[in-house]
Amino acid sequence: MVAHRLLQVADEAARMGRLERLYLLWRLKRGCHQQILFSAKAYVKEVIMRITEKVAKFLSDAQKLYWIKLFLLCNGMRVDNWQHAGMRRAGPSTGIELVLMAGQSRINVKVPRYTSRITPAKLQNDEVWIDGKMVCHADIMPTPGWYDTKVGNYPISQVLNAHGKFLVTSVYEQCVLFSTKTACVFCSMNQSLQSSDLLLKKPELIVGALELALPGNSYHGLILNGGMMFDQSGGIKNYVPIVDVVRAKFPNLPITVESTPPKDLTWIKRLADVGVSSLTMNMETWDPTMRKVIIPGKHLFYALDDYYRAFEASIALLGKGNVSSCMVFGTEPLETTLQGVQEITSRGVIVSPIARRYYDDIPSFQDGPNPDYEEFAQVLQYAKMCHQKNGLAALFGCQKCNMCDPIGDI
């Protein structure tokens, strides 16, 4: 009876709107497991497959690519070595920047690239395969020509990198939490530094790299990030002189800064005064119990109230839509992630859900997550709803980039 009713519901999907069909897909698939626990697993799997195929017929090419993107973000993919050799490379497991294609639809994604970890997805020539089935075509985004140049004595890719249509640089390429053995379990910051001279990058070096990268290219902005420091500025003191110099040289270039919340909130005003466009302070995990496990150092030194105070001060100076926070999906129970999304957006802050990932080319990396792409979809849908409810629209940052945060694809 249950299976018969579910198939009836799937038939009714033809009369639903597109967004409703997406909701139906993950609800039915997850609901089956909850409602038919007494049934044989093989039977349940068969019912789920029939429902999935039935509903999938009503999805547009763009919607299919959206679900493929979520699957790849959560599961990563294997890539032939010869294909990987030509990809841009900034640090450990930087990922594969792909354009997924189906019919006339296109969608961009930065996929975790694995060589040894088992994953059902692989890139074979220009085709994406999942569980032995070809699901779409894909083009690898070409490496920019300026990657072959140097700035000063350094390869430019050690100073500045392309991330989709944005440029990114790690200003302070270390995190003090590694020295206290309280680093975030999913972090690989201590593996990316290739020259000790670049531990703290000078403003002139970054401007020199931008002068080589920007001409002839339509990048949408610059993102400045870096590891945590023990000071009252939350690391913002490193960004202020850089934003000042870059803004003077490139007055129309949007600049986003990622930092921990400053204990001294006057640093946010200093950053605003030199012309920063947006500020990101990543909470990553909201559940207090899981914060102790997943981000022990941040939990120890930064309470949730520190974030809330910094959010309020930042919005007062930069405005709604210019303050954001990443949540790492898969670090806590689904219910608390949704609570965190609701709490943060209610304070006027954009939430960017990012799937927790694995780095299989770092021998010492211990974290081995397996985030569920259907639950990830639930978080994304809820975050979009909360943004709309609170009148929030991202102007800069992760959601405008859209490579890892797929809310813009919904």
CSV table of C-alpha atoms in Angstrom, one decimal:
chain,number,residue,atom,x,y,z
A,1,MET,CA,0.0,0.0,0.0
A,2,VAL,CA,2.8,2.4,0.9
A,3,ALA,CA,4.7,1.8,-2.3
A,4,HIS,CA,1.5,2.1,-4.4
A,5,ARG,CA,0.7,5.4,-2.8
A,6,LEU,CA,4.2,6.7,-3.3
A,7,LEU,CA,3.9,5.9,-7.0
A,8,GLN,CA,0.6,7.7,-7.2
A,9,VAL,CA,2.3,10.8,-5.6
A,10,ALA,CA,5.0,10.6,-8.3
A,11,ASP,CA,2.3,10.6,-11.0
A,12,GLU,CA,0.9,13.8,-9.4
A,13,ALA,CA,4.3,15.4,-9.8
A,14,ALA,CA,3.4,16.3,-13.4
A,15,ARG,CA,1.0,18.9,-12.1
A,16,MET,CA,3.5,20.4,-9.7
A,17,GLY,CA,5.8,23.4,-10.1
A,18,ARG,CA,9.5,22.7,-10.7
A,19,LEU,CA,10.6,23.6,-7.2
A,20,GLU,CA,7.9,21.4,-5.7
A,21,ARG,CA,9.2,18.4,-7.7
A,22,LEU,CA,12.7,18.9,-6.3
A,23,TYR,CA,11.2,18.8,-2.8
A,24,LEU,CA,9.2,15.7,-3.7
A,25,LEU,CA,12.3,13.9,-4.9
A,26,TRP,CA,14.3,14.1,-1.7
A,27,ARG,CA,11.3,13.8,0.6
A,28,LEU,CA,10.1,10.6,-1.0
A,29,LYS,CA,13.6,9.1,-1.1
A,30,ARG,CA,14.2,9.9,2.6
A,31,GLY,CA,10.6,9.2,3.6
A,32,CYS,CA,10.8,5.7,2.2
A,33,HIS,CA,13.6,4.8,4.6
A,34,GLN,CA,11.6,6.2,7.5
A,35,GLN,CA,8.2,4.8,6.7
A,36,ILE,CA,9.1,1.3,5.5
A,37,LEU,CA,11.7,0.2,8.0
A,38,PHE,CA,10.0,-3.2,8.3
A,39,SER,CA,10.4,-3.9,4.6
A,40,ALA,CA,13.3,-5.7,2.9
A,41,LYS,CA,16.1,-3.3,1.9
A,42,ALA,CA,16.1,-4.6,-1.7
A,43,TYR,CA,12.4,-3.9,-2.0
A,44,VAL,CA,12.7,-0.4,-0.6
A,45,LYS,CA,15.6,0.3,-3.0
A,46,GLU,CA,13.5,-0.8,-5.9
A,47,VAL,CA,10.6,1.4,-4.9
A,48,ILE,CA,13.0,4.4,-4.5
A,49,MET,CA,14.5,3.8,-7.9
A,50,ARG,CA,11.1,3.7,-9.6
A,51,ILE,CA,10.1,6.9,-7.9
A,52,THR,CA,13.4,8.6,-8.7
A,53,GLU,CA,13.1,7.7,-12.4
A,54,LYS,CA,9.5,8.8,-12.6
A,55,VAL,CA,10.1,12.2,-11.0
A,56,ALA,CA,13.3,12.7,-12.9
A,57,LYS,CA,11.4,12.7,-16.2
A,58,PHE,CA,9.8,16.0,-15.1
A,59,LEU,CA,13.1,17.7,-14.2
A,60,SER,CA,14.6,20.2,-16.7
A,61,ASP,CA,18.2,19.9,-17.8
A,62,ALA,CA,19.1,22.7,-15.4
A,63,GLN,CA,17.5,20.9,-12.4
A,64,LYS,CA,19.3,17.7,-13.3
A,65,LEU,CA,22.6,19.5,-13.4
A,66,TYR,CA,21.8,21.0,-10.0
A,67,TRP,CA,21.4,17.6,-8.4
A,68,ILE,CA,24.5,16.3,-10.1
A,69,LYS,CA,26.4,19.3,-8.8
A,70,LEU,CA,25.2,18.6,-5.2
A,71,PHE,CA,26.3,14.9,-5.6
A,72,LEU,CA,29.7,15.9,-6.8
A,73,LEU,CA,30.3,18.5,-4.1
A,74,CYS,CA,29.5,15.9,-1.4
A,75,ASN,CA,31.2,12.9,-3.0
A,76,GLY,CA,34.0,14.3,-5.1
A,77,MET,CA,35.2,12.5,-8.2
A,78,ARG,CA,38.1,10.5,-9.6
A,79,VAL,CA,40.0,11.9,-12.5
A,80,ASP,CA,42.5,10.3,-14.8
A,81,ASN,CA,46.1,11.5,-14.1
A,82,TRP,CA,46.6,12.7,-17.6
A,83,GLN,CA,43.5,15.0,-17.3
A,84,HIS,CA,44.6,16.3,-13.9
A,85,ALA,CA,48.1,17.2,-15.2
A,86,GLY,CA,46.7,20.1,-17.1
A,87,MET,CA,44.6,21.6,-14.3
A,88,ARG,CA,45.4,24.7,-12.4
A,89,ARG,CA,46.9,24.0,-9.0
A,90,ALA,CA,47.1,26.3,-6.0
A,91,GLY,CA,47.4,24.0,-3.0
A,92,PRO,CA,46.5,20.5,-1.8
A,93,SER,CA,43.4,19.0,-3.5
A,94,THR,CA,42.4,22.4,-4.9
A,95,GLY,CA,39.7,20.6,-6.9
A,96,ILE,CA,38.5,20.4,-10.4
A,97,GLU,CA,36.7,23.5,-11.9
A,98,LEU,CA,34.1,22.1,-14.3
A,99,VAL,CA,31.3,23.4,-16.5
A,100,LEU,CA,28.6,20.7,-16.4
A,101,MET,CA,26.5,20.6,-19.5
A,102,ALA,CA,23.1,19.1,-20.5
A,103,GLY,CA,21.2,20.3,-23.5
A,104,GLN,CA,21.5,24.1,-23.5
A,105,SER,CA,22.0,24.3,-19.7
A,106,ARG,CA,25.3,25.0,-18.1
A,107,ILE,CA,26.3,25.0,-14.4
A,108,ASN,CA,29.7,25.7,-12.8
A,109,VAL,CA,31.2,23.6,-10.0
A,110,LYS,CA,34.4,23.1,-8.1
A,111,VAL,CA,34.6,19.4,-7.4
A,112,PRO,CA,36.9,17.7,-4.8
A,113,ARG,CA,39.4,15.6,-6.8
A,114,TYR,CA,40.3,12.2,-5.5
A,115,THR,CA,42.9,9.7,-6.7
A,116,SER,CA,42.7,7.0,-4.0
A,117,ARG,CA,39.4,7.5,-2.2
A,118,ILE,CA,36.6,5.4,-3.4
A,119,THR,CA,33.8,7.5,-4.9
A,120,PRO,CA,31.0,6.5,-7.4
A,121,ALA,CA,31.7,9.6,-9.6
A,122,LYS,CA,34.5,9.9,-12.2
A,123,LEU,CA,35.4,12.2,-15.0
A,124,GLN,CA,36.1,10.2,-18.2
A,125,ASN,CA,37.2,12.4,-21.1
A,126,ASP,CA,34.4,15.0,-21.3
A,127,GLU,CA,31.8,12.8,-19.5
A,128,VAL,CA,30.7,12.7,-15.9
A,129,TRP,CA,29.9,9.1,-14.8
A,130,ILE,CA,28.1,8.2,-11.5
A,131,ASP,CA,27.5,4.6,-10.5
A,132,GLY,CA,28.4,3.4,-13.9
A,133,LYS,CA,26.0,5.7,-15.8
A,134,MET,CA,27.0,8.7,-17.9
A,135,VAL,CA,24.9,11.6,-16.4
A,136,CYS,CA,26.2,14.7,-18.2
A,137,HIS,CA,29.0,16.2,-20.2
A,138,ALA,CA,31.6,18.5,-18.7
A,139,ASP,CA,34.4,20.8,-19.7
A,140,ILE,CA,37.4,21.5,-17.5
A,141,MET,CA,37.8,25.2,-17.1
A,142,PRO,CA,41.0,26.3,-18.8
A,143,THR,CA,44.0,27.5,-16.8
A,144,PRO,CA,44.3,31.3,-17.2
A,145,GLY,CA,47.2,32.4,-19.4
A,146,TRP,CA,48.6,34.6,-16.6
A,147,TYR,CA,49.3,31.5,-14.5
A,148,ASP,CA,52.5,31.1,-16.5
A,149,THR,CA,53.9,34.4,-15.3
A,150,LYS,CA,55.8,35.5,-12.2
A,151,VAL,CA,55.3,38.4,-9.8
A,152,GLY,CA,58.6,39.4,-8.3
A,153,ASN,CA,60.5,36.1,-7.7
A,154,TYR,CA,57.5,33.9,-7.3
A,155,PRO,CA,55.1,32.0,-9.6
A,156,ILE,CA,52.0,34.1,-9.6
A,157,SER,CA,49.9,31.1,-8.6
A,158,GLN,CA,51.7,31.2,-5.2
A,159,VAL,CA,50.3,34.7,-4.7
A,160,LEU,CA,47.0,34.8,-6.5
A,161,ASN,CA,44.5,32.2,-7.8
A,162,ALA,CA,41.4,32.1,-10.0
A,163,HIS,CA,38.4,30.6,-8.4
A,164,GLY,CA,35.7,30.6,-11.0
A,165,LYS,CA,35.1,34.3,-11.9
A,166,PHE,CA,36.8,35.5,-8.7
A,167,LEU,CA,40.4,36.0,-7.7
A,168,VAL,CA,41.6,34.7,-4.3
A,169,THR,CA,44.7,35.2,-2.2
A,170,SER,CA,45.6,33.8,1.3
A,171,VAL,CA,47.2,36.9,2.9
A,172,TYR,CA,48.3,35.0,6.1
A,173,GLU,CA,49.1,31.5,5.0
A,174,GLN,CA,49.1,29.8,8.4
A,175,CYS,CA,46.8,29.4,11.4
A,176,VAL,CA,47.9,29.7,15.0
A,177,LEU,CA,45.5,26.8,16.0
A,178,PHE,CA,47.9,24.3,14.5
A,179,SER,CA,50.5,25.2,17.1
A,180,THR,CA,48.0,24.7,19.9
A,181,LYS,CA,46.8,21.4,18.4
A,182,THR,CA,43.2,22.8,18.3
A,183,ALA,CA,42.9,23.3,14.5
A,184,CYS,CA,39.6,22.7,12.8
A,185,VAL,CA,39.4,19.0,11.8
A,186,PHE,CA,38.6,19.8,8.1
A,187,CYS,CA,41.3,22.4,7.6
A,188,SER,CA,44.4,22.0,5.4
A,189,MET,CA,45.7,25.6,5.7
A,190,ASN,CA,49.1,24.4,7.0
A,191,GLN,CA,49.7,22.4,3.8
A,192,SER,CA,49.4,25.1,1.2
A,193,LEU,CA,52.4,27.4,1.9
A,194,GLN,CA,55.1,26.9,-0.7
A,195,SER,CA,57.5,29.6,0.3
A,196,SER,CA,58.2,31.0,3.8
A,197,ASP,CA,58.7,34.4,2.3
A,198,LEU,CA,55.0,34.4,1.4
A,199,LEU,CA,53.7,33.6,4.9
A,200,LEU,CA,52.4,37.1,5.2
A,201,LYS,CA,51.9,38.7,1.8
A,202,LYS,CA,52.7,42.4,1.2
A,203,PRO,CA,50.2,44.7,-0.4
A,204,GLU,CA,52.6,45.6,-3.2
A,205,LEU,CA,53.0,41.9,-4.1
A,206,ILE,CA,49.2,41.4,-4.3
A,207,VAL,CA,48.8,44.6,-6.4
A,208,GLY,CA,51.6,43.4,-8.8
A,209,ALA,CA,49.7,40.1,-9.2
A,210,LEU,CA,46.4,41.8,-9.9
A,211,GLU,CA,48.1,44.0,-12.6
A,212,LEU,CA,49.0,40.8,-14.4
A,213,ALA,CA,45.7,39.0,-13.9
A,214,LEU,CA,43.0,41.6,-14.4
A,215,PRO,CA,43.8,43.0,-17.9
A,216,GLY,CA,41.6,41.4,-20.5
A,217,ASN,CA,39.7,39.3,-18.0
A,218,SER,CA,36.3,39.9,-16.5
A,219,TYR,CA,36.8,38.8,-12.9
A,220,HIS,CA,34.0,39.7,-10.5
A,221,GLY,CA,36.0,40.5,-7.5
A,222,LEU,CA,38.9,39.8,-5.1
A,223,ILE,CA,38.7,37.6,-2.0
A,224,LEU,CA,41.3,38.0,0.8
A,225,ASN,CA,41.5,35.2,3.3
A,226,GLY,CA,44.0,33.6,5.8
A,227,GLY,CA,44.5,31.7,9.0
A,228,MET,CA,43.6,32.7,12.5
A,229,MET,CA,45.8,35.0,14.6
A,230,PHE,CA,45.8,35.7,18.4
A,231,ASP,CA,45.1,39.4,18.4
A,232,GLN,CA,42.3,41.9,19.0
A,233,SER,CA,41.7,42.5,15.3
A,234,GLY,CA,40.9,38.9,14.4
A,235,GLY,CA,43.5,39.2,11.7
A,236,ILE,CA,41.9,42.2,10.1
A,237,LYS,CA,45.0,44.3,10.8
A,238,ASN,CA,46.7,42.3,8.0
A,239,TYR,CA,43.9,43.1,5.5
A,240,VAL,CA,43.5,46.9,6.1
A,241,PRO,CA,46.7,48.0,4.3
A,242,ILE,CA,46.0,45.6,1.5
A,243,VAL,CA,42.5,46.8,0.9
A,244,ASP,CA,43.7,50.4,1.1
A,245,VAL,CA,46.3,49.9,-1.6
A,246,VAL,CA,44.2,47.7,-3.9
A,247,ARG,CA,41.2,50.1,-3.6
A,248,ALA,CA,43.5,53.0,-4.7
A,249,LYS,CA,44.8,51.1,-7.6
A,250,PHE,CA,41.5,49.4,-8.7
A,251,PRO,CA,38.7,51.6,-7.4
A,252,ASN,CA,35.9,49.5,-9.0
A,253,LEU,CA,37.1,46.0,-8.0
A,254,PRO,CA,34.8,44.5,-5.3
A,255,ILE,CA,36.9,43.3,-2.4
A,256,THR,CA,35.7,40.6,0.1
A,257,VAL,CA,37.6,39.9,3.3
A,258,GLU,CA,37.3,36.6,5.3
A,259,SER,CA,38.4,36.8,9.0
A,260,THR,CA,37.5,35.7,12.5
A,261,PRO,CA,35.4,38.1,14.5
A,262,PRO,CA,37.6,40.9,16.0
A,263,LYS,CA,37.4,41.3,19.8
A,264,ASP,CA,38.0,45.0,19.2
A,265,LEU,CA,35.1,45.9,16.9
A,266,THR,CA,36.7,49.2,15.8
A,267,TRP,CA,38.8,47.1,13.4
A,268,ILE,CA,35.6,46.6,11.3
A,269,LYS,CA,35.2,50.3,10.9
A,270,ARG,CA,38.9,50.6,9.9
A,271,LEU,CA,38.3,48.0,7.2
A,272,ALA,CA,35.1,49.7,6.0
A,273,ASP,CA,37.0,53.1,5.9
A,274,VAL,CA,39.6,51.8,3.5
A,275,GLY,CA,36.9,50.5,1.1
A,276,VAL,CA,36.2,46.8,1.7
A,277,SER,CA,33.0,45.7,-0.1
A,278,SER,CA,32.0,42.8,2.1
A,279,LEU,CA,33.1,40.8,5.2
A,280,THR,CA,32.8,37.1,5.8
A,281,MET,CA,33.1,35.6,9.2
A,282,ASN,CA,32.7,31.9,9.0
A,283,MET,CA,30.9,30.2,11.9
A,284,GLU,CA,31.3,26.8,10.2
A,285,THR,CA,29.5,24.8,12.9
A,286,TRP,CA,26.6,26.1,15.0
A,287,ASP,CA,25.9,23.2,17.5
A,288,PRO,CA,27.8,24.0,20.7
A,289,THR,CA,28.6,20.3,21.4
A,290,MET,CA,30.0,19.7,17.9
A,291,ARG,CA,31.9,22.9,17.9
A,292,LYS,CA,34.1,21.4,20.7
A,293,VAL,CA,34.9,18.4,18.4
A,294,ILE,CA,35.0,19.9,14.9
A,295,ILE,CA,36.4,23.4,15.5
A,296,PRO,CA,38.0,23.1,19.0
A,297,GLY,CA,40.2,26.2,18.8
A,298,LYS,CA,37.5,28.5,17.5
A,299,HIS,CA,35.1,27.2,20.1
A,300,LEU,CA,37.6,27.9,22.8
A,301,PHE,CA,38.5,31.4,21.7
A,302,TYR,CA,35.3,32.6,19.9
A,303,ALA,CA,31.9,32.2,21.4
A,304,LEU,CA,28.8,32.4,19.3
A,305,ASP,CA,28.1,35.8,20.9
A,306,ASP,CA,31.5,37.1,19.5
A,307,TYR,CA,30.1,36.3,16.0
A,308,TYR,CA,26.8,37.9,16.7
A,309,ARG,CA,28.4,41.2,18.0
A,310,ALA,CA,30.7,41.3,14.9
A,311,PHE,CA,27.8,40.6,12.6
A,312,GLU,CA,25.8,43.5,14.0
A,313,ALA,CA,28.7,45.9,13.8
A,314,SER,CA,29.5,44.8,10.2
A,315,ILE,CA,25.9,45.2,9.0
A,316,ALA,CA,25.7,48.7,10.5
A,317,LEU,CA,28.8,49.7,8.5
A,318,LEU,CA,28.5,47.7,5.3
A,319,GLY,CA,24.7,47.0,5.0
A,320,LYS,CA,22.6,43.9,4.6
A,321,GLY,CA,23.8,41.6,1.8
A,322,ASN,CA,27.4,42.5,2.5
A,323,VAL,CA,28.0,40.4,5.6
A,324,SER,CA,28.1,36.6,5.3
A,325,SER,CA,29.1,33.4,7.1
A,326,CYS,CA,29.9,29.9,5.8
A,327,MET,CA,28.4,26.8,7.4
A,328,VAL,CA,30.3,23.6,6.7
A,329,PHE,CA,27.5,21.0,6.0
A,330,GLY,CA,28.2,17.6,7.5
A,331,THR,CA,29.9,18.8,10.7
A,332,GLU,CA,26.8,18.5,12.9
A,333,PRO,CA,23.3,17.0,12.9
A,334,LEU,CA,21.0,18.3,10.1
A,335,GLU,CA,18.6,19.8,12.7
A,336,THR,CA,21.2,22.0,14.3
A,337,THR,CA,22.5,23.1,10.9
A,338,LEU,CA,19.0,24.3,10.0
A,339,GLN,CA,18.7,26.0,13.4
A,340,GLY,CA,22.0,27.8,12.8
A,341,VAL,CA,20.9,28.9,9.3
A,342,GLN,CA,17.7,30.3,10.8
A,343,GLU,CA,19.5,32.1,13.6
A,344,ILE,CA,22.2,33.7,11.4
A,345,THR,CA,19.9,34.8,8.7
A,346,SER,CA,17.5,36.3,11.2
A,347,ARG,CA,20.4,38.7,12.2
A,348,GLY,CA,20.7,39.9,8.6
A,349,VAL,CA,23.6,37.7,7.6
A,350,ILE,CA,24.0,35.7,4.4
A,351,VAL,CA,24.6,32.0,5.0
A,352,SER,CA,26.7,30.0,2.6
A,353,PRO,CA,26.4,26.3,3.1
A,354,ILE,CA,29.6,24.5,2.0
A,355,ALA,CA,29.9,20.7,1.9
A,356,ARG,CA,32.5,19.1,4.2
A,357,ARG,CA,35.2,17.4,2.1
A,358,TYR,CA,38.2,15.1,2.3
A,359,TYR,CA,41.8,15.6,1.1
A,360,ASP,CA,43.3,12.3,0.0
A,361,ASP,CA,46.6,13.7,-1.1
A,362,ILE,CA,47.5,14.9,2.4
A,363,PRO,CA,48.9,11.8,4.2
A,364,SER,CA,48.2,13.3,7.7
A,365,PHE,CA,44.6,14.4,6.9
A,366,GLN,CA,42.4,12.4,9.3
A,367,ASP,CA,38.9,13.7,8.5
A,368,GLY,CA,36.9,11.4,6.4
A,369,PRO,CA,33.4,12.9,5.9
A,370,ASN,CA,30.5,11.5,3.8
A,371,PRO,CA,28.0,14.3,3.6
A,372,ASP,CA,24.6,13.3,2.2
A,373,TYR,CA,23.8,15.3,-0.9
A,374,GLU,CA,20.0,15.1,-0.3
A,375,GLU,CA,20.3,16.6,3.1
A,376,PHE,CA,22.6,19.2,1.6
A,377,ALA,CA,19.8,20.0,-0.7
A,378,GLN,CA,17.5,20.5,2.2
A,379,VAL,CA,19.9,22.9,3.9
A,380,LEU,CA,20.3,24.9,0.7
A,381,GLN,CA,16.5,25.1,0.1
A,382,TYR,CA,16.0,26.2,3.7
A,383,ALA,CA,18.8,28.8,3.5
A,384,LYS,CA,17.3,30.3,0.4
A,385,MET,CA,13.9,30.5,2.0
A,386,CYS,CA,15.4,32.2,5.1
A,387,HIS,CA,17.3,34.7,2.9
A,388,GLN,CA,14.1,35.6,1.1
A,389,LYS,CA,12.2,35.9,4.4
A,390,ASN,CA,14.8,38.3,5.8
A,391,GLY,CA,15.2,40.3,2.6
A,392,LEU,CA,18.8,39.1,2.0
A,393,ALA,CA,20.5,38.9,-1.4
A,394,ALA,CA,24.2,38.3,-1.7
A,395,LEU,CA,26.1,41.1,-3.5
A,396,PHE,CA,29.6,39.6,-3.1
A,397,GLY,CA,31.3,36.5,-1.6
A,398,CYS,CA,30.7,32.8,-1.9
A,399,GLN,CA,27.1,32.9,-3.2
A,400,LYS,CA,28.1,35.2,-6.0
A,401,CYS,CA,31.0,33.0,-6.9
A,402,ASN,CA,28.6,29.9,-6.9
A,403,MET,CA,31.3,27.3,-7.4
A,404,CYS,CA,31.0,25.7,-3.9
A,405,ASP,CA,27.8,27.3,-2.6
A,406,PRO,CA,25.0,26.2,-4.9
A,407,ILE,CA,22.2,28.4,-3.6
A,408,GLY,CA,22.4,30.6,-6.7
A,409,ASP,CA,21.6,27.5,-8.8
A,410,ILE,CA,18.2,26.8,-7.1
